[in-house]
Tab-separated table of C-alpha atoms in Angstrom:
chain	number	residue	atom	x	y	z
A	459	UNK	CA	14.917	88.211	328.869
A	460	UNK	CA	16.660	84.955	328.240
A	461	UNK	CA	16.822	83.610	331.768
A	462	UNK	CA	19.214	80.716	331.082
A	463	UNK	CA	16.392	78.418	332.132
A	464	UNK	CA	15.715	79.748	335.569
A	465	UNK	CA	19.145	80.946	336.662
A	466	UNK	CA	18.353	84.634	336.252
A	467	UNK	CA	15.315	86.805	336.840
A	468	UNK	CA	14.601	90.500	336.331
A	469	UNK	CA	15.477	92.625	339.364
A	470	UNK	CA	12.810	95.184	338.441
A	471	UNK	CA	10.158	92.469	338.621
A	472	UNK	CA	11.508	91.236	341.968
A	473	UNK	CA	11.343	94.719	343.470
A	474	UNK	CA	7.847	95.383	342.124
A	475	UNK	CA	6.680	92.047	343.554
A	476	UNK	CA	8.161	93.066	346.913
A	477	UNK	CA	6.258	96.362	346.732
A	478	UNK	CA	3.038	94.459	346.009
A	479	UNK	CA	3.735	92.106	348.932
A	480	UNK	CA	4.216	95.200	351.106
A	481	UNK	CA	0.861	96.649	350.062
A	482	UNK	CA	-0.965	93.335	350.550
A	483	UNK	CA	0.645	92.852	353.958
A	484	UNK	CA	-0.370	96.357	355.042
A	485	UNK	CA	-3.958	95.684	353.949
A	486	UNK	CA	-3.815	92.346	355.779
A	487	UNK	CA	-2.598	94.064	358.954
A	488	UNK	CA	-5.453	96.579	358.829
A	489	UNK	CA	-8.230	94.158	357.847
A	490	UNK	CA	-7.251	90.746	359.223
A	491	UNK	CA	-8.561	89.113	356.037
A	492	UNK	CA	-7.228	85.549	356.138
A	493	UNK	CA	-7.619	85.100	352.385
A	494	UNK	CA	-4.827	87.651	351.841
A	495	UNK	CA	-2.451	85.410	353.808
A	496	UNK	CA	-3.553	82.508	351.594
A	497	UNK	CA	-2.924	84.629	348.481
A	498	UNK	CA	0.565	85.494	349.719
A	499	UNK	CA	1.272	81.842	350.565
A	500	UNK	CA	0.240	80.650	347.102
A	501	UNK	CA	2.147	83.438	345.389
A	502	UNK	CA	5.348	82.837	347.359
A	503	UNK	CA	5.048	79.064	346.845
A	504	UNK	CA	4.604	79.429	343.083
A	505	UNK	CA	7.711	81.608	342.874
A	506	UNK	CA	9.764	79.416	345.214
A	507	UNK	CA	8.880	75.918	344.085
A	508	UNK	CA	7.712	76.136	340.458
A	509	UNK	CA	8.576	77.849	337.221
A	510	UNK	CA	4.968	78.992	336.849
A	511	UNK	CA	4.361	82.734	337.010
A	512	UNK	CA	2.749	83.806	340.250
A	513	UNK	CA	-0.064	86.380	340.140
A	514	UNK	CA	2.180	89.046	341.663
A	515	UNK	CA	5.080	88.233	339.311
A	516	UNK	CA	2.694	88.394	336.363
A	517	UNK	CA	1.462	91.838	337.481
A	518	UNK	CA	5.025	93.015	338.160
A	519	UNK	CA	6.162	91.931	334.686
A	520	UNK	CA	3.298	93.924	333.177
A	521	UNK	CA	4.275	97.020	335.192
A	522	UNK	CA	7.961	96.696	334.239
A	523	UNK	CA	7.021	96.260	330.581
A	524	UNK	CA	4.659	99.249	330.683
A	525	UNK	CA	7.424	101.347	332.286
A	526	UNK	CA	9.790	100.289	329.468
A	527	UNK	CA	12.448	99.217	331.947
A	528	UNK	CA	15.083	97.043	330.308
A	529	UNK	CA	15.501	93.706	332.079
A	530	UNK	CA	18.165	93.706	334.774
A	531	UNK	CA	19.211	90.074	335.328
A	532	UNK	CA	20.002	88.874	338.845
A	533	UNK	CA	20.827	85.395	340.098
A	534	UNK	CA	17.540	83.596	340.842
A	535	UNK	CA	18.329	80.884	343.454
A	536	UNK	CA	18.706	83.290	346.417
A	537	UNK	CA	15.444	84.988	345.416
A	538	UNK	CA	13.698	81.609	345.167
A	539	UNK	CA	14.980	80.737	348.645
A	540	UNK	CA	13.702	84.090	349.918
A	541	UNK	CA	10.303	83.294	348.374
A	542	UNK	CA	10.312	79.944	350.199
A	543	UNK	CA	10.974	81.784	353.464
A	544	UNK	CA	8.165	84.183	352.546
A	545	UNK	CA	5.800	81.257	352.036
A	546	UNK	CA	6.633	79.962	355.526
A	547	UNK	CA	5.966	83.410	356.994
A	548	UNK	CA	2.677	83.643	355.083
A	549	UNK	CA	1.557	80.234	356.348
A	550	UNK	CA	2.424	81.288	359.899
A	551	UNK	CA	0.525	84.555	359.460
A	552	UNK	CA	-2.549	82.629	358.322
A	553	UNK	CA	-2.314	80.127	361.180
A	554	UNK	CA	-1.717	82.773	363.849
A	555	UNK	CA	-4.618	84.850	362.539
A	556	UNK	CA	-6.934	81.860	362.167
A	557	UNK	CA	-6.270	80.627	365.701
A	558	UNK	CA	-6.449	84.157	367.136
A	559	UNK	CA	-2.810	84.276	368.227
A	560	UNK	CA	-2.887	87.988	367.522
A	561	UNK	CA	0.464	89.027	368.973
A	562	UNK	CA	2.277	86.340	366.966
A	563	UNK	CA	0.246	87.312	363.893
A	564	UNK	CA	1.330	90.955	364.179
A	565	UNK	CA	4.976	90.102	364.848
A	566	UNK	CA	5.155	87.720	361.881
A	567	UNK	CA	3.302	90.083	359.542
A	568	UNK	CA	5.528	93.014	360.518
A	569	UNK	CA	8.652	90.929	359.883
A	570	UNK	CA	7.319	89.989	356.430
A	571	UNK	CA	6.443	93.635	355.775
A	572	UNK	CA	9.909	94.796	356.853
A	573	UNK	CA	11.578	92.263	354.539
A	574	UNK	CA	9.370	93.268	351.600
A	575	UNK	CA	10.003	96.983	352.159
A	576	UNK	CA	13.761	96.431	352.443
A	577	UNK	CA	13.728	94.572	349.105
A	578	UNK	CA	11.427	96.943	347.248
A	579	UNK	CA	12.940	100.230	348.452
A	580	UNK	CA	16.583	99.474	349.258
A	581	UNK	CA	17.397	96.282	347.271
A	582	UNK	CA	18.188	94.513	350.557
A	583	UNK	CA	17.069	90.890	350.430
A	584	UNK	CA	17.253	89.326	353.891
A	585	UNK	CA	16.266	85.922	352.487
A	586	UNK	CA	19.205	86.203	350.086
A	587	UNK	CA	21.558	86.798	353.007
A	588	UNK	CA	20.092	83.716	354.684
A	589	UNK	CA	20.708	81.803	351.435
A	590	UNK	CA	24.373	82.841	351.482
A	591	UNK	CA	24.784	82.001	355.176
A	592	UNK	CA	22.822	78.728	355.248
A	593	UNK	CA	22.430	77.166	351.793
A	594	UNK	CA	25.809	77.955	350.222
A	595	UNK	CA	27.866	76.458	353.102
A	596	UNK	CA	25.842	73.224	352.863
A	597	UNK	CA	26.272	73.104	349.082
A	598	UNK	CA	30.020	73.649	349.445
A	599	UNK	CA	30.243	70.975	352.155
A	600	UNK	CA	28.283	68.554	349.984
A	601	UNK	CA	30.589	69.185	347.030
A	602	UNK	CA	33.670	68.662	349.216
A	603	UNK	CA	32.261	65.374	350.497
A	604	UNK	CA	31.610	64.191	346.932
A	605	UNK	CA	35.155	65.061	345.889
A	606	UNK	CA	36.608	63.010	348.757
A	607	UNK	CA	34.477	59.939	348.095
């Protein structure tokens, strides 16, 4: 898919990645393996802050290709913002688990799991809503300020 240099990504890949995040988070909740939180952090960070393919995105692209699903382009910036939020949640999960703050660990992991399930099953991206409520107003305000200067 021609992604107009980062402006669009494949929705099928996004939803498969969310399903993989759900599975990893469930395993993390049952095992408490800190390295899974590190894996999620790295994966989210790669998707949010670079153009490099993350391990989960790479796997999701392979699944979508194998399923012969035609690319379904969606606007990438809200998804990248959601991945940045996911990286923050993953860092918090690691820290809470590492320092034995178990209640906070479970709360944070369940929130991440809920967000991933909403995206993968229902196409509801809570991070994208946050992008529209937080980022877009600041961008619009910044553009207005530039026009008046």
